[in-house]
Amino acid sequence: GAGVSQSPSNKVTEKGKDVELRCDPISGHTALYWYRQRLGQGLEFLIYFQGNSAPDKSGLPSDRFSAERTGESVSTLTIQRTQQEDSAVYLCASTPEAFFGQGTRLTVV
Amino acid sequence: AQSVTQLDSQVPVFEEAPVELRCNYSSSVSVYLFWYVQYPNQGLQLLLKYLSGSTLVKGINGFEAEFNKSQTSFHLRKPSVHISDTAEYFCAVKHIIQGAQKLVFGQGTRLTINP
């Protein structure tokens, strides 16, 4: 596609439910990042995928967070048993040029 | 630890005045450097990047930045700002480590242009 596409654009969920966020990177981009941006704050690194190498998961805040990517295609970020502090915009970027998607705004109520 | 520091969380400037947004980084390896802009309620947009070559990099919307290796800085400048430049600006560093590339962001600088 022409850019990085994320879905859904907005998600409201109840505390304790699981959510799955999707990122479609730019075709041919081998690397993909997930970031979290809380209201009024900077970008918090979550996870990085580079081709078929083991992902860098050092930014995942807890074991409730996980992400997958098959090859150089779509990635999904899953948050289990959501908590109110998980409310944020979740951003995906594909590289080498680090183009960002519009993000998914997650609200946990 | 590798990090990015944006020294000013907020910068108020009058329209048509010059502006400099400061960014310093710490790294013991080679880096690539980026500035992103985030307009209100929008996603991140790449302003400019330094990969190699000339240390003065020109980007979109009249912005430029200079890579200073000895001072580990990559400050963003614009000679004359416009109301439409009001946004959050993020500096980012990509550390090249054994083929892996981790993109680390600063906390952002909120640029407010006053008429």
mmCIF file with all atom_site columns, N, CA, C and O in Angstrom, chain B residues 29-74:
data_model
loop_
_atom_site.group_PDB
_atom_site.id
_atom_site.type_symbol
_atom_site.label_atom_id
_atom_site.label_alt_id
_atom_site.label_comp_id
_atom_site.label_asym_id
_atom_site.label_entity_id
_atom_site.label_seq_id
_atom_site.pdbx_PDB_ins_code
_atom_site.Cartn_x
_atom_site.Cartn_y
_atom_site.Cartn_z
_atom_site.occupancy
_atom_site.B_iso_or_equiv
_atom_site.pdbx_formal_charge
_atom_site.auth_seq_id
_atom_site.auth_comp_id
_atom_site.auth_asym_id
_atom_site.auth_atom_id
_atom_site.pdbx_PDB_model_num
ATOM 1   N N  . VAL B 1 29 ? 27.613 4.076  19.464 1.00 0.00 ? 29 VAL B N  1
ATOM 2   C CA . VAL B 1 29 ? 27.675 3.464  18.141 1.00 0.00 ? 29 VAL B CA 1
ATOM 3   C C  . VAL B 1 29 ? 27.179 4.470  17.106 1.00 0.00 ? 29 VAL B C  1
ATOM 4   O O  . VAL B 1 29 ? 26.717 5.551  17.435 1.00 0.00 ? 29 VAL B O  1
ATOM 5   N N  . SER B 1 30 ? 27.268 4.053  15.847 1.00 0.00 ? 30 SER B N  1
ATOM 6   C CA . SER B 1 30 ? 26.795 4.930  14.780 1.00 0.00 ? 30 SER B CA 1
ATOM 7   C C  . SER B 1 30 ? 25.296 5.157  14.913 1.00 0.00 ? 30 SER B C  1
ATOM 8   O O  . SER B 1 30 ? 24.553 4.290  15.369 1.00 0.00 ? 30 SER B O  1
ATOM 9   N N  . VAL B 1 31 ? 24.878 6.342  14.495 1.00 0.00 ? 31 VAL B N  1
ATOM 10  C CA . VAL B 1 31 ? 23.456 6.672  14.603 1.00 0.00 ? 31 VAL B CA 1
ATOM 11  C C  . VAL B 1 31 ? 22.941 7.318  13.328 1.00 0.00 ? 31 VAL B C  1
ATOM 12  O O  . VAL B 1 31 ? 23.698 7.899  12.554 1.00 0.00 ? 31 VAL B O  1
ATOM 13  N N  . TYR B 1 32 ? 21.654 7.170  13.141 1.00 0.00 ? 32 TYR B N  1
ATOM 14  C CA . TYR B 1 32 ? 20.908 7.982  12.192 1.00 0.00 ? 32 TYR B CA 1
ATOM 15  C C  . TYR B 1 32 ? 20.001 8.883  13.034 1.00 0.00 ? 32 TYR B C  1
ATOM 16  O O  . TYR B 1 32 ? 19.566 8.494  14.121 1.00 0.00 ? 32 TYR B O  1
ATOM 17  N N  . LEU B 1 33 ? 19.695 10.058 12.519 1.00 0.00 ? 33 LEU B N  1
ATOM 18  C CA . LEU B 1 33 ? 18.951 11.036 13.309 1.00 0.00 ? 33 LEU B CA 1
ATOM 19  C C  . LEU B 1 33 ? 17.737 11.542 12.549 1.00 0.00 ? 33 LEU B C  1
ATOM 20  O O  . LEU B 1 33 ? 17.795 11.732 11.326 1.00 0.00 ? 33 LEU B O  1
ATOM 21  N N  . PHE B 1 34 ? 16.657 11.765 13.265 1.00 0.00 ? 34 PHE B N  1
ATOM 22  C CA . PHE B 1 34 ? 15.395 12.142 12.648 1.00 0.00 ? 34 PHE B CA 1
ATOM 23  C C  . PHE B 1 34 ? 14.705 13.232 13.480 1.00 0.00 ? 34 PHE B C  1
ATOM 24  O O  . PHE B 1 34 ? 14.868 13.303 14.700 1.00 0.00 ? 34 PHE B O  1
ATOM 25  N N  . TRP B 1 35 ? 13.924 14.039 12.789 1.00 0.00 ? 35 TRP B N  1
ATOM 26  C CA . TRP B 1 35 ? 12.942 14.907 13.451 1.00 0.00 ? 35 TRP B CA 1
ATOM 27  C C  . TRP B 1 35 ? 11.577 14.609 12.839 1.00 0.00 ? 35 TRP B C  1
ATOM 28  O O  . TRP B 1 35 ? 11.430 14.524 11.614 1.00 0.00 ? 35 TRP B O  1
ATOM 29  N N  . TYR B 1 36 ? 10.597 14.473 13.748 1.00 0.00 ? 36 TYR B N  1
ATOM 30  C CA . TYR B 1 36 ? 9.218  14.259 13.337 1.00 0.00 ? 36 TYR B CA 1
ATOM 31  C C  . TYR B 1 36 ? 8.368  15.401 13.872 1.00 0.00 ? 36 TYR B C  1
ATOM 32  O O  . TYR B 1 36 ? 8.650  15.977 14.928 1.00 0.00 ? 36 TYR B O  1
ATOM 33  N N  . VAL B 1 37 ? 7.247  15.666 13.172 1.00 0.00 ? 37 VAL B N  1
ATOM 34  C CA . VAL B 1 37 ? 6.293  16.658 13.620 1.00 0.00 ? 37 VAL B CA 1
ATOM 35  C C  . VAL B 1 37 ? 4.936  15.978 13.788 1.00 0.00 ? 37 VAL B C  1
ATOM 36  O O  . VAL B 1 37 ? 4.572  15.100 13.000 1.00 0.00 ? 37 VAL B O  1
ATOM 37  N N  . GLN B 1 38 ? 4.252  16.369 14.854 1.00 0.00 ? 38 GLN B N  1
ATOM 38  C CA . GLN B 1 38 ? 2.910  15.843 15.098 1.00 0.00 ? 38 GLN B CA 1
ATOM 39  C C  . GLN B 1 38 ? 1.967  17.024 15.292 1.00 0.00 ? 38 GLN B C  1
ATOM 40  O O  . GLN B 1 38 ? 1.996  17.681 16.341 1.00 0.00 ? 38 GLN B O  1
ATOM 41  N N  . TYR B 1 39 ? 1.159  17.291 14.275 1.00 0.00 ? 39 TYR B N  1
ATOM 42  C CA . TYR B 1 39 ? 0.171  18.357 14.388 1.00 0.00 ? 39 TYR B CA 1
ATOM 43  C C  . TYR B 1 39 ? -0.979 17.889 15.269 1.00 0.00 ? 39 TYR B C  1
ATOM 44  O O  . TYR B 1 39 ? -1.194 16.669 15.427 1.00 0.00 ? 39 TYR B O  1
ATOM 45  N N  . PRO B 1 40 ? -1.723 18.808 15.855 1.00 0.00 ? 40 PRO B N  1
ATOM 46  C CA . PRO B 1 40 ? -2.797 18.422 16.774 1.00 0.00 ? 40 PRO B CA 1
ATOM 47  C C  . PRO B 1 40 ? -3.723 17.374 16.168 1.00 0.00 ? 40 PRO B C  1
ATOM 48  O O  . PRO B 1 40 ? -4.205 17.519 15.042 1.00 0.00 ? 40 PRO B O  1
ATOM 49  N N  . ASN B 1 41 ? -3.913 16.303 16.918 1.00 0.00 ? 41 ASN B N  1
ATOM 50  C CA . ASN B 1 41 ? -4.835 15.224 16.540 1.00 0.00 ? 41 ASN B CA 1
ATOM 51  C C  . ASN B 1 41 ? -4.439 14.517 15.240 1.00 0.00 ? 41 ASN B C  1
ATOM 52  O O  . ASN B 1 41 ? -5.298 13.975 14.541 1.00 0.00 ? 41 ASN B O  1
ATOM 53  N N  . GLN B 1 42 ? -3.163 14.549 14.920 1.00 0.00 ? 42 GLN B N  1
ATOM 54  C CA . GLN B 1 42 ? -2.688 13.855 13.722 1.00 0.00 ? 42 GLN B CA 1
ATOM 55  C C  . GLN B 1 42 ? -1.547 12.909 14.068 1.00 0.00 ? 42 GLN B C  1
ATOM 56  O O  . GLN B 1 42 ? -1.043 12.897 15.186 1.00 0.00 ? 42 GLN B O  1
ATOM 57  N N  . GLY B 1 43 ? -1.158 12.119 13.079 1.00 0.00 ? 43 GLY B N  1
ATOM 58  C CA . GLY B 1 43 ? -0.053 11.189 13.280 1.00 0.00 ? 43 GLY B CA 1
ATOM 59  C C  . GLY B 1 43 ? 1.294  11.866 13.114 1.00 0.00 ? 43 GLY B C  1
ATOM 60  O O  . GLY B 1 43 ? 1.384  13.072 12.886 1.00 0.00 ? 43 GLY B O  1
ATOM 61  N N  . LEU B 1 44 ? 2.348  11.094 13.243 1.00 0.00 ? 44 LEU B N  1
ATOM 62  C CA . LEU B 1 44 ? 3.705  11.618 13.107 1.00 0.00 ? 44 LEU B CA 1
ATOM 63  C C  . LEU B 1 44 ? 4.104  11.686 11.644 1.00 0.00 ? 44 LEU B C  1
ATOM 64  O O  . LEU B 1 44 ? 3.869  10.756 10.875 1.00 0.00 ? 44 LEU B O  1
ATOM 65  N N  . GLN B 1 45 ? 4.751  12.783 11.311 1.00 0.00 ? 45 GLN B N  1
ATOM 66  C CA . GLN B 1 45 ? 5.205  13.001 9.937  1.00 0.00 ? 45 GLN B CA 1
ATOM 67  C C  . GLN B 1 45 ? 6.707  13.285 9.972  1.00 0.00 ? 45 GLN B C  1
ATOM 68  O O  . GLN B 1 45 ? 7.172  14.083 10.795 1.00 0.00 ? 45 GLN B O  1
ATOM 69  N N  . LEU B 1 46 ? 7.444  12.641 9.084  1.00 0.00 ? 46 LEU B N  1
ATOM 70  C CA . LEU B 1 46 ? 8.886  12.854 9.047  1.00 0.00 ? 46 LEU B CA 1
ATOM 71  C C  . LEU B 1 46 ? 9.198  14.245 8.494  1.00 0.00 ? 46 LEU B C  1
ATOM 72  O O  . LEU B 1 46 ? 8.768  14.597 7.406  1.00 0.00 ? 46 LEU B O  1
ATOM 73  N N  . LEU B 1 47 ? 9.958  15.035 9.267  1.00 0.00 ? 47 LEU B N  1
ATOM 74  C CA . LEU B 1 47 ? 10.377 16.368 8.846  1.00 0.00 ? 47 LEU B CA 1
ATOM 75  C C  . LEU B 1 47 ? 11.681 16.305 8.059  1.00 0.00 ? 47 LEU B C  1
ATOM 76  O O  . LEU B 1 47 ? 11.808 16.916 7.003  1.00 0.00 ? 47 LEU B O  1
ATOM 77  N N  . LEU B 1 48 ? 12.652 15.621 8.624  1.00 0.00 ? 48 LEU B N  1
ATOM 78  C CA . LEU B 1 48 ? 13.961 15.489 7.983  1.00 0.00 ? 48 LEU B CA 1
ATOM 79  C C  . LEU B 1 48 ? 14.745 14.373 8.660  1.00 0.00 ? 48 LEU B C  1
ATOM 80  O O  . LEU B 1 48 ? 14.362 13.900 9.728  1.00 0.00 ? 48 LEU B O  1
ATOM 81  N N  . LYS B 1 49 ? 15.840 13.991 8.017  1.00 0.00 ? 49 LYS B N  1
ATOM 82  C CA . LYS B 1 49 ? 16.657 12.913 8.567  1.00 0.00 ? 49 LYS B CA 1
ATOM 83  C C  . LYS B 1 49 ? 18.110 13.128 8.183  1.00 0.00 ? 49 LYS B C  1
ATOM 84  O O  . LYS B 1 49 ? 18.405 13.715 7.134  1.00 0.00 ? 49 LYS B O  1
ATOM 85  N N  . TYR B 1 50 ? 18.985 12.638 9.048  1.00 0.00 ? 50 TYR B N  1
ATOM 86  C CA . TYR B 1 50 ? 20.408 12.595 8.743  1.00 0.00 ? 50 TYR B CA 1
ATOM 87  C C  . TYR B 1 50 ? 20.842 11.137 8.742  1.00 0.00 ? 50 TYR B C  1
ATOM 88  O O  . TYR B 1 50 ? 20.697 10.429 9.746  1.00 0.00 ? 50 TYR B O  1
ATOM 89  N N  . LEU B 1 51 ? 21.376 10.701 7.604  1.00 0.00 ? 51 LEU B N  1
ATOM 90  C CA . LEU B 1 51 ? 21.893 9.336  7.499  1.00 0.00 ? 51 LEU B CA 1
ATOM 91  C C  . LEU B 1 51 ? 23.401 9.358  7.329  1.00 0.00 ? 51 LEU B C  1
ATOM 92  O O  . LEU B 1 51 ? 24.121 8.546  7.921  1.00 0.00 ? 51 LEU B O  1
ATOM 93  N N  . SER B 1 52 ? 23.895 10.257 6.462  1.00 0.00 ? 52 SER B N  1
ATOM 94  C CA . SER B 1 52 ? 25.325 10.395 6.222  1.00 0.00 ? 52 SER B CA 1
ATOM 95  C C  . SER B 1 52 ? 25.522 11.645 5.370  1.00 0.00 ? 52 SER B C  1
ATOM 96  O O  . SER B 1 52 ? 24.563 12.296 4.959  1.00 0.00 ? 52 SER B O  1
ATOM 97  N N  . GLY B 1 53 ? 26.794 11.979 5.102  1.00 0.00 ? 53 GLY B N  1
ATOM 98  C CA . GLY B 1 53 ? 27.087 13.094 4.213  1.00 0.00 ? 53 GLY B CA 1
ATOM 99  C C  . GLY B 1 53 ? 27.047 14.431 4.928  1.00 0.00 ? 53 GLY B C  1
ATOM 100 O O  . GLY B 1 53 ? 27.477 14.546 6.078  1.00 0.00 ? 53 GLY B O  1
ATOM 101 N N  . SER B 1 54 ? 26.523 15.439 4.254  1.00 0.00 ? 54 SER B N  1
ATOM 102 C CA . SER B 1 54 ? 26.492 16.794 4.802  1.00 0.00 ? 54 SER B CA 1
ATOM 103 C C  . SER B 1 54 ? 25.783 16.816 6.151  1.00 0.00 ? 54 SER B C  1
ATOM 104 O O  . SER B 1 54 ? 24.708 16.237 6.311  1.00 0.00 ? 54 SER B O  1
ATOM 105 N N  . THR B 1 55 ? 26.394 17.529 7.081  1.00 0.00 ? 55 THR B N  1
ATOM 106 C CA . THR B 1 55 ? 25.819 17.561 8.432  1.00 0.00 ? 55 THR B CA 1
ATOM 107 C C  . THR B 1 55 ? 24.632 18.511 8.532  1.00 0.00 ? 55 THR B C  1
ATOM 108 O O  . THR B 1 55 ? 23.909 18.479 9.522  1.00 0.00 ? 55 THR B O  1
ATOM 109 N N  . LEU B 1 56 ? 24.454 19.367 7.530  1.00 0.00 ? 56 LEU B N  1
ATOM 110 C CA . LEU B 1 56 ? 23.297 20.262 7.513  1.00 0.00 ? 56 LEU B CA 1
ATOM 111 C C  . LEU B 1 56 ? 22.227 19.636 6.635  1.00 0.00 ? 56 LEU B C  1
ATOM 112 O O  . LEU B 1 56 ? 22.433 19.418 5.450  1.00 0.00 ? 56 LEU B O  1
ATOM 113 N N  . VAL B 1 57 ? 21.102 19.369 7.238  1.00 0.00 ? 57 VAL B N  1
ATOM 114 C CA . VAL B 1 57 ? 20.034 18.662 6.542  1.00 0.00 ? 57 VAL B CA 1
ATOM 115 C C  . VAL B 1 57 ? 18.827 19.580 6.409  1.00 0.00 ? 57 VAL B C  1
ATOM 116 O O  . VAL B 1 57 ? 18.404 20.198 7.391  1.00 0.00 ? 57 VAL B O  1
ATOM 117 N N  . LYS B 1 58 ? 18.295 19.643 5.226  1.00 0.00 ? 58 LYS B N  1
ATOM 118 C CA . LYS B 1 58 ? 17.096 20.460 5.007  1.00 0.00 ? 58 LYS B CA 1
ATOM 119 C C  . LYS B 1 58 ? 15.882 19.558 4.885  1.00 0.00 ? 58 LYS B C  1
ATOM 120 O O  . LYS B 1 58 ? 15.935 18.490 4.250  1.00 0.00 ? 58 LYS B O  1
ATOM 121 N N  . GLY B 1 59 ? 14.778 19.987 5.488  1.00 0.00 ? 59 GLY B N  1
ATOM 122 C CA . GLY B 1 59 ? 13.569 19.189 5.456  1.00 0.00 ? 59 GLY B CA 1
ATOM 123 C C  . GLY B 1 59 ? 12.396 19.953 4.872  1.00 0.00 ? 59 GLY B C  1
ATOM 124 O O  . GLY B 1 59 ? 12.566 20.965 4.200  1.00 0.00 ? 59 GLY B O  1
ATOM 125 N N  . ILE B 1 60 ? 11.222 19.451 5.176  1.00 0.00 ? 60 ILE B N  1
ATOM 126 C CA . ILE B 1 60 ? 10.010 20.087 4.650  1.00 0.00 ? 60 ILE B CA 1
ATOM 127 C C  . ILE B 1 60 ? 9.642  21.312 5.488  1.00 0.00 ? 60 ILE B C  1
ATOM 128 O O  . ILE B 1 60 ? 10.143 21.482 6.595  1.00 0.00 ? 60 ILE B O  1
ATOM 129 N N  . ASN B 1 61 ? 8.802  22.155 4.922  1.00 0.00 ? 61 ASN B N  1
ATOM 130 C CA . ASN B 1 61 ? 8.252  23.329 5.621  1.00 0.00 ? 61 ASN B CA 1
ATOM 131 C C  . ASN B 1 61 ? 9.325  24.313 6.084  1.00 0.00 ? 61 ASN B C  1
ATOM 132 O O  . ASN B 1 61 ? 9.096  25.056 7.049  1.00 0.00 ? 61 ASN B O  1
ATOM 133 N N  . GLY B 1 62 ? 10.468 24.334 5.418  1.00 0.00 ? 62 GLY B N  1
ATOM 134 C CA . GLY B 1 62 ? 11.509 25.316 5.730  1.00 0.00 ? 62 GLY B CA 1
ATOM 135 C C  . GLY B 1 62 ? 12.379 24.981 6.933  1.00 0.00 ? 62 GLY B C  1
ATOM 136 O O  . GLY B 1 62 ? 13.190 25.804 7.367  1.00 0.00 ? 62 GLY B O  1
ATOM 137 N N  . PHE B 1 63 ? 12.227 23.793 7.495  1.00 0.00 ? 63 PHE B N  1
ATOM 138 C CA . PHE B 1 63 ? 13.040 23.393 8.634  1.00 0.00 ? 63 PHE B CA 1
ATOM 139 C C  . PHE B 1 63 ? 14.382 22.834 8.178  1.00 0.00 ? 63 PHE B C  1
ATOM 140 O O  . PHE B 1 63 ? 14.498 22.271 7.087  1.00 0.00 ? 63 PHE B O  1
ATOM 141 N N  . GLU B 1 64 ? 15.378 22.975 9.039  1.00 0.00 ? 64 GLU B N  1
ATOM 142 C CA . GLU B 1 64 ? 16.670 22.365 8.814  1.00 0.00 ? 64 GLU B CA 1
ATOM 143 C C  . GLU B 1 64 ? 17.251 21.955 10.163 1.00 0.00 ? 64 GLU B C  1
ATOM 144 O O  . GLU B 1 64 ? 16.827 22.441 11.224 1.00 0.00 ? 64 GLU B O  1
ATOM 145 N N  . ALA B 1 65 ? 18.211 21.047 10.117 1.00 0.00 ? 65 ALA B N  1
ATOM 146 C CA . ALA B 1 65 ? 18.867 20.593 11.341 1.00 0.00 ? 65 ALA B CA 1
ATOM 147 C C  . ALA B 1 65 ? 20.320 20.332 11.042 1.00 0.00 ? 65 ALA B C  1
ATOM 148 O O  . ALA B 1 65 ? 20.692 19.988 9.915  1.00 0.00 ? 65 ALA B O  1
ATOM 149 N N  . GLU B 1 66 ? 21.149 20.482 12.061 1.00 0.00 ? 66 GLU B N  1
ATOM 150 C CA . GLU B 1 66 ? 22.578 20.264 11.887 1.00 0.00 ? 66 GLU B CA 1
ATOM 151 C C  . GLU B 1 66 ? 23.062 19.192 12.844 1.00 0.00 ? 66 GLU B C  1
ATOM 152 O O  . GLU B 1 66 ? 22.853 19.278 14.074 1.00 0.00 ? 66 GLU B O  1
ATOM 153 N N  . PHE B 1 67 ? 23.716 18.187 12.295 1.00 0.00 ? 67 PHE B N  1
ATOM 154 C CA . PHE B 1 67 ? 24.299 17.109 13.082 1.00 0.00 ? 67 PHE B CA 1
ATOM 155 C C  . PHE B 1 67 ? 25.670 17.559 13.565 1.00 0.00 ? 67 PHE B C  1
ATOM 156 O O  . PHE B 1 67 ? 26.539 17.915 12.760 1.00 0.00 ? 67 PHE B O  1
ATOM 157 N N  . ASN B 1 68 ? 25.873 17.540 14.875 1.00 0.00 ? 68 ASN B N  1
ATOM 158 C CA . ASN B 1 68 ? 27.150 17.892 15.459 1.00 0.00 ? 68 ASN B CA 1
ATOM 159 C C  . ASN B 1 68 ? 27.632 16.695 16.271 1.00 0.00 ? 68 ASN B C  1
ATOM 160 O O  . ASN B 1 68 ? 27.172 16.448 17.388 1.00 0.00 ? 68 ASN B O  1
ATOM 161 N N  . LYS B 1 69 ? 28.573 15.954 15.687 1.00 0.00 ? 69 LYS B N  1
ATOM 162 C CA . LYS B 1 69 ? 29.004 14.705 16.318 1.00 0.00 ? 69 LYS B CA 1
ATOM 163 C C  . LYS B 1 69 ? 29.736 14.964 17.627 1.00 0.00 ? 69 LYS B C  1
ATOM 164 O O  . LYS B 1 69 ? 29.532 14.242 18.620 1.00 0.00 ? 69 LYS B O  1
ATOM 165 N N  . SER B 1 70 ? 30.578 15.999 17.667 1.00 0.00 ? 70 SER B N  1
ATOM 166 C CA . SER B 1 70 ? 31.363 16.253 18.876 1.00 0.00 ? 70 SER B CA 1
ATOM 167 C C  . SER B 1 70 ? 30.464 16.655 20.052 1.00 0.00 ? 70 SER B C  1
ATOM 168 O O  . SER B 1 70 ? 30.766 16.356 21.210 1.00 0.00 ? 70 SER B O  1
ATOM 169 N N  . GLN B 1 71 ? 29.365 17.319 19.752 1.00 0.00 ? 71 GLN B N  1
ATOM 170 C CA . GLN B 1 71 ? 28.441 17.725 20.800 1.00 0.00 ? 71 GLN B CA 1
ATOM 171 C C  . GLN B 1 71 ? 27.243 16.780 20.914 1.00 0.00 ? 71 GLN B C  1
ATOM 172 O O  . GLN B 1 71 ? 26.341 17.037 21.724 1.00 0.00 ? 71 GLN B O  1
ATOM 173 N N  . THR B 1 72 ? 27.248 15.739 20.122 1.00 0.00 ? 72 THR B N  1
ATOM 174 C CA . THR B 1 72 ? 26.137 14.761 20.068 1.00 0.00 ? 72 THR B CA 1
ATOM 175 C C  . THR B 1 72 ? 24.797 15.483 20.066 1.00 0.00 ? 72 THR B C  1
ATOM 176 O O  . THR B 1 72 ? 23.904 15.219 20.892 1.00 0.00 ? 72 THR B O  1
ATOM 177 N N  . SER B 1 73 ? 24.665 16.407 19.120 1.00 0.00 ? 73 SER B N  1
ATOM 178 C CA . SER B 1 73 ? 23.430 17.184 19.031 1.00 0.00 ? 73 SER B CA 1
ATOM 179 C C  . SER B 1 73 ? 22.878 17.147 17.621 1.00 0.00 ? 73 SER B C  1
ATOM 180 O O  . SER B 1 73 ? 23.590 16.893 16.645 1.00 0.00 ? 73 SER B O  1
ATOM 181 N N  . PHE B 1 74 ? 21.589 17.427 17.533 1.00 0.00 ? 74 PHE B N  1
ATOM 182 C CA . PHE B 1 74 ? 20.893 17.476 16.244 1.00 0.00 ? 74 PHE B CA 1
ATOM 183 C C  . PHE B 1 74 ? 19.741 18.467 16.412 1.00 0.00 ? 74 PHE B C  1
ATOM 184 O O  . PHE B 1 74 ? 18.581 18.113 16.402 1.00 0.00 ? 74 PHE B O  1
#
